[in-house]
């Protein structure tokens, strides 16, 4: 980006702009995408595994046969056919008609990100309190910051959100929290999954205290050690809004996601979405419809699972092989990420320049907290780089960690 | 939409939800799209005029050659190549490097609608005053309502916004208006174009009073009686934010538009966009890039101009042939719409059920005002229906107007 740094508009901006800051992750991506750098920083699914020649034919057919419609505006709620198919996809993980899910209650969005932003628009006034895992998805921090809501983190462990910590956070809150935002399955950034017994507890606590739940589930179908627990939404339609996306099970570049919400809320989401984008792309929706209807999409999800499992194993094995003894990390059963605790006294954000110099990138843990925590942690991605690149990246990173630990010890003397 | 009408969440919604109401236009579209109805209500470009076989080949090539990238996430600001091409497109209408336009200052958005919403997010606090033509684009009313800003309409005539009325509205405003939202060329809904001398006056008035200008220009390339005056942005980079879109010159179903804004504002727009949608679709951006680079897009724009001119003529001629003497209408030199004044005492919204019964649809003028005005007007579209359908639609509509006028006279006696 070029241009003057003078800002002639400083006295004109809306108040909400004050809290907005560029995501550390996005700023990092520009550097991390250089070819000489092994990037464990990304969050990209591995699109090269998609059957491109077949998809090319599919798109050609779509434009030839349905182009007149696919190149036009469509209803703000999204196409009827796609909303039906979304219900079929959700039924695979247990959210079906017995859970009260219906195509009428689905709103198609520009990725799950827009779904989350719409929920924040509909529910969050400035000053509202939103609970979220600590750490949480960086994009959720952006949404709630733009809504001028305050994010309060709730502690988690290897089984996800700690119910006692959740209840304590609600009780200690200066005003009743309005929402819990949670990624219960193969969470970004930790890879951790909320256990089945805790799911019931979390739902119970939120219901008792009148806290609405946003369940963000982009990774639920990407498990590689058996099925994850049922989504929260599968067992209650009451006060749980469910976010889904085709970004990880098909293609992120289409920007097709959805919200499942009860009728009154759904109407407001549709109005808010029309004000925001008029309607989602008819073309990318039609592409998802064709893909689900004519191609072996479940088989493709299995292929992603096999691939990511192999890469996760490469990451876990090389961490064990190369990293110092006093470092620990999560062991995800699915998803795209591992979360690592650095040896004491090492700050992940301060260490990043050294890592980039050694041609390896990660995301410092601070990006996933609203309150500056996370300096002792980092997020490592295993979905995009090959197993060999992952091993090489961890080898380089271990060198940086070891050197940084030696420097720490030198200056501590 | 089905489901209960009970709303369990009424005490939870954000304050901004109070002002949101379903657009009359969108509710109308569901009815108006029935095949037996001649819809003069829409705003769809005529995508059937696009070369679908060639586009099918283009999409196939795109997926085959660039699929891995086009199906991934992309930068929040949009693709570099597309932003360069957008500058070439803008240069055609006079916004070029001498106007200070640069690819660095372009933010790609989900249609111009998202661009407008982002500007409102960045600039509008609740209670802010936004000036707009009366009538104005319905989607702008939705954006500013969601931002809890108050829209104040400024009178226009056959040469667009009336400068004296603009200055009077600014002076009379209880607090300084923050923004002027304007569609200066082939406006939606009136088809009216702001004259060149008035453009200079409007810029001067806004600069003197510190009112920022949002110039929305979706139709500027769709003139069929010579070139329109230069965009406002062509002659000043100071305080004018420019919105463009490929919806009318290529395909609305791709949802690719843009904002051109100075660097400080652009950075905030990018952050706001990342919070809202993460990034625009890499695929639809790549499709626009391929289309501009490999297909005769300017020739296609000419084809749209010829087609729409023919259809506008059909509309104007049939209005003259069929409508009562005391009805008047605009004579647009481009764009998609004619704005008609009904005979005195006829209310366009109240007349709509009778029109639908006679199998013709239009949009009542009330949809284009924030203050309930527009009951004496209607918007008629000429881009989508064929010339024959337009004539038939106007014939039906004239019958309804005549009958309604007779009823009015009967009850007035």
mmCIF file of C-alpha atoms in Angstrom, chain A residues 1-9 11-17 20-23 26 43-48 50 52-53 55-57 59-61 63-64 66-73 76-77 102 104-105 110-111 113-115 117 120-126 128 137 139 142-143 146-148 178 210-212 237-241 245 247-248 250-255 262-268 270-284 287 384, chain B residues 1-9 11-17 20-23 26 43-48 50 52-53 55-57 59-61 63-64 66-73 76-77 102 104-105 110-111 113-115 117 120-126 128 137 139 142-143 146-148 178 210-212 237-241 245 247-248 250-255 262-268 270-284 287 384:
data_model
loop_
_atom_site.group_PDB
_atom_site.id
_atom_site.type_symbol
_atom_site.label_atom_id
_atom_site.label_comp_id
_atom_site.label_asym_id
_atom_site.label_seq_id
_atom_site.Cartn_x
_atom_site.Cartn_y
_atom_site.Cartn_z
ATOM 1 C CA UNK A 1 0.000 0.000 0.000
ATOM 2 C CA UNK A 2 1.302 3.394 -0.946
ATOM 3 C CA UNK A 3 0.267 6.957 -0.365
ATOM 4 C CA UNK A 4 0.508 9.543 2.322
ATOM 5 C CA UNK A 5 0.239 8.593 5.969
ATOM 6 C CA UNK A 6 -1.581 11.848 6.740
ATOM 7 C CA UNK A 7 -5.190 11.235 7.593
ATOM 8 C CA UNK A 8 -7.517 14.111 6.700
ATOM 9 C CA UNK A 9 -10.518 12.262 8.042
ATOM 10 C CA UNK A 11 -12.288 13.788 13.092
ATOM 11 C CA UNK A 12 -14.927 12.148 10.899
ATOM 12 C CA UNK A 13 -14.644 8.449 11.653
ATOM 13 C CA UNK A 14 -17.326 6.530 13.506
ATOM 14 C CA UNK A 15 -16.561 5.634 17.116
ATOM 15 C CA UNK A 16 -16.327 1.920 16.268
ATOM 16 C CA UNK A 17 -13.229 2.590 14.165
ATOM 17 C CA UNK A 20 -10.166 -1.605 14.984
ATOM 18 C CA UNK A 21 -6.599 -2.664 14.329
ATOM 19 C CA UNK A 22 -5.092 -4.614 11.489
ATOM 20 C CA UNK A 23 -4.985 -8.316 12.298
ATOM 21 C CA UNK A 26 -3.101 -10.792 7.868
ATOM 22 C CA UNK A 43 -5.040 -21.502 7.431
ATOM 23 C CA UNK A 44 -5.589 -22.529 3.855
ATOM 24 C CA UNK A 45 -7.149 -25.868 3.009
ATOM 25 C CA UNK A 46 -5.213 -27.848 0.403
ATOM 26 C CA UNK A 47 -7.178 -27.010 -2.751
ATOM 27 C CA UNK A 48 -4.642 -28.767 -4.985
ATOM 28 C CA UNK A 50 -9.494 -31.053 -5.565
ATOM 29 C CA UNK A 52 -9.635 -29.581 -11.045
ATOM 30 C CA UNK A 53 -10.334 -31.074 -14.515
ATOM 31 C CA UNK A 55 -14.461 -29.028 -11.668
ATOM 32 C CA UNK A 56 -13.538 -27.206 -14.890
ATOM 33 C CA UNK A 57 -16.122 -29.291 -16.768
ATOM 34 C CA UNK A 59 -18.249 -24.902 -14.214
ATOM 35 C CA UNK A 60 -18.467 -24.932 -18.021
ATOM 36 C CA UNK A 61 -21.704 -26.940 -17.848
ATOM 37 C CA UNK A 63 -22.475 -21.479 -17.204
ATOM 38 C CA UNK A 64 -23.701 -23.042 -20.442
ATOM 39 C CA UNK A 66 -27.779 -22.052 -16.149
ATOM 40 C CA UNK A 67 -25.617 -19.021 -16.912
ATOM 41 C CA UNK A 68 -28.469 -16.571 -17.442
ATOM 42 C CA UNK A 69 -29.659 -17.179 -13.898
ATOM 43 C CA UNK A 70 -26.283 -17.820 -12.235
ATOM 44 C CA UNK A 71 -25.002 -14.450 -13.450
ATOM 45 C CA UNK A 72 -27.973 -12.529 -12.002
ATOM 46 C CA UNK A 73 -29.002 -11.333 -8.553
ATOM 47 C CA UNK A 76 -30.957 -12.294 -0.080
ATOM 48 C CA UNK A 77 -31.512 -15.465 1.945
ATOM 49 C CA UNK A 102 -35.181 -26.647 8.104
ATOM 50 C CA UNK A 104 -36.353 -22.115 5.734
ATOM 51 C CA UNK A 105 -34.105 -21.329 8.680
ATOM 52 C CA UNK A 110 -20.243 -14.915 2.315
ATOM 53 C CA UNK A 111 -18.412 -17.570 4.291
ATOM 54 C CA UNK A 113 -17.390 -14.945 8.632
ATOM 55 C CA UNK A 114 -20.326 -12.936 7.290
ATOM 56 C CA UNK A 115 -22.714 -15.135 9.272
ATOM 57 C CA UNK A 117 -20.784 -10.574 11.549
ATOM 58 C CA UNK A 120 -23.069 -9.548 15.948
ATOM 59 C CA UNK A 121 -25.031 -6.854 14.086
ATOM 60 C CA UNK A 122 -28.331 -8.326 15.161
ATOM 61 C CA UNK A 123 -27.394 -8.917 18.812
ATOM 62 C CA UNK A 124 -24.495 -6.705 19.910
ATOM 63 C CA UNK A 125 -24.845 -3.165 21.203
ATOM 64 C CA UNK A 126 -21.687 -1.237 22.098
ATOM 65 C CA UNK A 128 -22.091 -5.812 25.356
ATOM 66 C CA UNK A 137 -10.614 -17.444 16.325
ATOM 67 C CA UNK A 139 -11.778 -13.318 12.863
ATOM 68 C CA UNK A 142 -12.429 -8.596 14.500
ATOM 69 C CA UNK A 143 -16.196 -8.991 14.349
ATOM 70 C CA UNK A 146 -16.271 -3.790 15.012
ATOM 71 C CA UNK A 147 -19.482 -4.289 17.001
ATOM 72 C CA UNK A 148 -17.844 -2.489 19.967
ATOM 73 C CA UNK A 178 -25.093 -11.674 25.888
ATOM 74 C CA UNK A 210 -29.694 -16.622 29.519
ATOM 75 C CA UNK A 211 -26.512 -16.526 27.453
ATOM 76 C CA UNK A 212 -27.088 -17.110 23.720
ATOM 77 C CA UNK A 237 -32.605 -25.486 18.891
ATOM 78 C CA UNK A 238 -33.037 -23.117 21.774
ATOM 79 C CA UNK A 239 -30.632 -20.206 21.912
ATOM 80 C CA UNK A 240 -27.942 -21.822 19.727
ATOM 81 C CA UNK A 241 -27.047 -20.241 16.376
ATOM 82 C CA UNK A 245 -19.108 -23.225 5.685
ATOM 83 C CA UNK A 247 -14.548 -23.370 2.823
ATOM 84 C CA UNK A 248 -12.912 -26.416 4.390
ATOM 85 C CA UNK A 250 -14.983 -27.824 -0.685
ATOM 86 C CA UNK A 251 -13.372 -24.467 -1.539
ATOM 87 C CA UNK A 252 -12.699 -21.310 0.477
ATOM 88 C CA UNK A 253 -12.431 -19.170 -2.669
ATOM 89 C CA UNK A 254 -16.160 -19.513 -3.314
ATOM 90 C CA UNK A 255 -17.037 -17.761 -0.027
ATOM 91 C CA UNK A 262 -34.827 -19.678 14.435
ATOM 92 C CA UNK A 263 -37.354 -17.854 12.177
ATOM 93 C CA UNK A 264 -37.511 -14.512 14.009
ATOM 94 C CA UNK A 265 -33.723 -14.211 14.091
ATOM 95 C CA UNK A 266 -33.374 -15.513 10.548
ATOM 96 C CA UNK A 267 -35.611 -12.717 9.229
ATOM 97 C CA UNK A 268 -33.362 -10.159 10.881
ATOM 98 C CA UNK A 270 -31.661 -11.696 6.014
ATOM 99 C CA UNK A 271 -32.474 -7.992 6.354
ATOM 100 C CA UNK A 272 -29.027 -7.276 7.763
ATOM 101 C CA UNK A 273 -27.402 -9.272 4.966
ATOM 102 C CA UNK A 274 -29.369 -7.432 2.280
ATOM 103 C CA UNK A 275 -28.186 -4.131 3.738
ATOM 104 C CA UNK A 276 -24.621 -5.448 3.733
ATOM 105 C CA UNK A 277 -24.227 -7.268 0.394
ATOM 106 C CA UNK A 278 -27.702 -7.268 -1.268
ATOM 107 C CA UNK A 279 -27.360 -11.017 -1.937
ATOM 108 C CA UNK A 280 -24.661 -13.702 -2.010
ATOM 109 C CA UNK A 281 -23.180 -14.677 -5.389
ATOM 110 C CA UNK A 282 -25.675 -16.721 -7.396
ATOM 111 C CA UNK A 283 -22.752 -18.248 -9.300
ATOM 112 C CA UNK A 284 -20.765 -19.558 -6.353
ATOM 113 C CA UNK A 287 -21.317 -24.090 -8.080
ATOM 114 C CA UNK A 384 -1.381 -26.594 3.503
ATOM 115 C CA UNK B 1 -40.524 -18.618 5.116
ATOM 116 C CA UNK B 2 -42.247 -20.779 7.677
ATOM 117 C CA UNK B 3 -42.117 -21.182 11.399
ATOM 118 C CA UNK B 4 -43.548 -19.560 14.451
ATOM 119 C CA UNK B 5 -44.126 -15.827 14.597
ATOM 120 C CA UNK B 6 -43.255 -15.779 18.294
ATOM 121 C CA UNK B 7 -39.948 -14.101 18.919
ATOM 122 C CA UNK B 8 -38.091 -15.349 21.978
ATOM 123 C CA UNK B 9 -35.248 -12.930 21.415
ATOM 124 C CA UNK B 11 -35.253 -8.346 24.576
ATOM 125 C CA UNK B 12 -31.847 -9.358 23.209
ATOM 126 C CA UNK B 13 -31.593 -7.562 19.881
ATOM 127 C CA UNK B 14 -29.173 -4.704 19.288
ATOM 128 C CA UNK B 15 -30.691 -1.224 19.160
ATOM 129 C CA UNK B 16 -29.936 -0.915 15.435
ATOM 130 C CA UNK B 17 -32.421 -3.698 14.687
ATOM 131 C CA UNK B 20 -34.706 -2.244 10.162
ATOM 132 C CA UNK B 21 -37.672 -3.228 8.055
ATOM 133 C CA UNK B 22 -37.939 -5.559 5.108
ATOM 134 C CA UNK B 23 -37.509 -3.672 1.861
ATOM 135 C CA UNK B 26 -37.594 -7.371 -2.075
ATOM 136 C CA UNK B 43 -33.484 -4.113 -11.619
ATOM 137 C CA UNK B 44 -31.802 -7.029 -13.328
ATOM 138 C CA UNK B 45 -29.429 -6.456 -16.217
ATOM 139 C CA UNK B 46 -30.154 -8.654 -19.245
ATOM 140 C CA UNK B 47 -27.631 -11.457 -18.723
ATOM 141 C CA UNK B 48 -29.068 -13.487 -21.608
ATOM 142 C CA UNK B 50 -23.872 -12.357 -22.554
ATOM 143 C CA UNK B 52 -22.557 -17.872 -22.528
ATOM 144 C CA UNK B 53 -20.666 -20.495 -24.599
ATOM 145 C CA UNK B 55 -17.956 -17.676 -20.859
ATOM 146 C CA UNK B 56 -18.330 -21.407 -20.226
ATOM 147 C CA UNK B 57 -14.972 -21.993 -21.949
ATOM 148 C CA UNK B 59 -14.539 -20.554 -16.643
ATOM 149 C CA UNK B 60 -13.307 -24.032 -17.579
ATOM 150 C CA UNK B 61 -9.893 -22.620 -18.534
ATOM 151 C CA UNK B 63 -10.433 -23.550 -13.078
ATOM 152 C CA UNK B 64 -8.085 -25.831 -15.024
ATOM 153 C CA UNK B 66 -5.614 -21.317 -11.914
ATOM 154 C CA UNK B 67 -8.052 -23.417 -9.870
ATOM 155 C CA UNK B 68 -5.721 -24.069 -6.959
ATOM 156 C CA UNK B 69 -5.428 -20.357 -6.322
ATOM 157 C CA UNK B 70 -8.922 -19.288 -7.393
ATOM 158 C CA UNK B 71 -10.486 -21.714 -4.916
ATOM 159 C CA UNK B 72 -8.462 -20.359 -1.970
ATOM 160 C CA UNK B 73 -8.656 -17.333 0.299
ATOM 161 C CA UNK B 76 -8.907 -8.776 2.063
ATOM 162 C CA UNK B 77 -8.291 -5.797 -0.231
ATOM 163 C CA UNK B 102 -4.254 4.111 -8.081
ATOM 164 C CA UNK B 104 -3.416 0.746 -4.150
ATOM 165 C CA UNK B 105 -6.496 2.786 -3.279
ATOM 166 C CA UNK B 110 -19.111 -7.885 -2.665
ATOM 167 C CA UNK B 111 -20.848 -5.582 -5.132
ATOM 168 C CA UNK B 113 -23.496 -2.580 -1.871
ATOM 169 C CA UNK B 114 -20.769 -3.860 0.445
ATOM 170 C CA UNK B 115 -18.624 -0.865 -0.449
ATOM 171 C CA UNK B 117 -21.966 -0.537 3.846
ATOM 172 C CA UNK B 120 -21.204 3.697 6.524
ATOM 173 C CA UNK B 121 -19.391 1.522 9.068
ATOM 174 C CA UNK B 122 -16.291 3.643 8.869
ATOM 175 C CA UNK B 123 -18.026 7.030 8.996
ATOM 176 C CA UNK B 124 -21.490 6.773 10.553
ATOM 177 C CA UNK B 125 -22.234 6.951 14.248
ATOM 178 C CA UNK B 126 -25.832 6.558 15.425
ATOM 179 C CA UNK B 128 -25.415 11.091 12.099
ATOM 180 C CA UNK B 137 -31.448 4.007 -4.109
ATOM 181 C CA UNK B 139 -30.252 -0.265 -0.818
ATOM 182 C CA UNK B 142 -31.033 -0.070 4.152
ATOM 183 C CA UNK B 143 -27.353 0.657 4.773
ATOM 184 C CA UNK B 146 -28.523 -0.324 9.791
ATOM 185 C CA UNK B 147 -25.924 2.319 10.705
ATOM 186 C CA UNK B 148 -28.621 4.193 12.681
ATOM 187 C CA UNK B 178 -21.554 13.981 7.603
ATOM 188 C CA UNK B 210 -17.200 19.824 5.170
ATOM 189 C CA UNK B 211 -19.668 17.228 3.870
ATOM 190 C CA UNK B 212 -18.001 14.060 2.534
ATOM 191 C CA UNK B 237 -9.811 13.267 -4.957
ATOM 192 C CA UNK B 238 -10.655 15.292 -1.918
ATOM 193 C CA UNK B 239 -13.543 14.040 0.168
ATOM 194 C CA UNK B 240 -15.154 11.971 -2.611
ATOM 195 C CA UNK B 241 -15.424 8.181 -2.229
ATOM 196 C CA UNK B 245 -19.428 -2.395 -9.856
ATOM 197 C CA UNK B 247 -22.924 -5.935 -11.938
ATOM 198 C CA UNK B 248 -24.285 -3.870 -14.826
ATOM 199 C CA UNK B 250 -20.678 -7.730 -16.849
ATOM 200 C CA UNK B 251 -22.629 -9.882 -14.384
ATOM 201 C CA UNK B 252 -24.447 -9.120 -11.129
ATOM 202 C CA UNK B 253 -24.282 -12.760 -9.985
ATOM 203 C CA UNK B 254 -20.520 -12.510 -9.459
ATOM 204 C CA UNK B 255 -20.947 -9.824 -6.767
ATOM 205 C CA UNK B 262 -7.688 7.789 -0.102
ATOM 206 C CA UNK B 263 -5.068 5.618 1.706
ATOM 207 C CA UNK B 264 -6.080 6.326 5.320
ATOM 208 C CA UNK B 265 -9.728 5.552 4.597
ATOM 209 C CA UNK B 266 -8.847 2.591 2.385
ATOM 210 C CA UNK B 267 -6.949 0.942 5.267
ATOM 211 C CA UNK B 268 -10.025 1.235 7.453
ATOM 212 C CA UNK B 270 -10.003 -3.152 4.344
ATOM 213 C CA UNK B 271 -10.079 -3.827 8.082
ATOM 214 C CA UNK B 272 -13.842 -3.407 8.177
ATOM 215 C CA UNK B 273 -14.209 -5.724 5.175
ATOM 216 C CA UNK B 274 -12.012 -8.403 6.735
ATOM 217 C CA UNK B 275 -14.186 -8.298 9.856
ATOM 218 C CA UNK B 276 -17.266 -8.619 7.674
ATOM 219 C CA UNK B 277 -16.380 -11.233 5.036
ATOM 220 C CA UNK B 278 -12.657 -12.084 5.550
ATOM 221 C CA UNK B 279 -12.040 -11.609 1.804
ATOM 222 C CA UNK B 280 -14.034 -11.396 -1.433
ATOM 223 C CA UNK B 281 -14.325 -14.520 -3.586
ATOM 224 C CA UNK B 282 -11.021 -15.271 -5.326
ATOM 225 C CA UNK B 283 -12.955 -17.150 -8.006
ATOM 226 C CA UNK B 284 -15.361 -14.399 -9.019
ATOM 227 C CA UNK B 287 -13.450 -14.494 -13.524
ATOM 228 C CA UNK B 384 -34.859 -6.930 -18.335
#
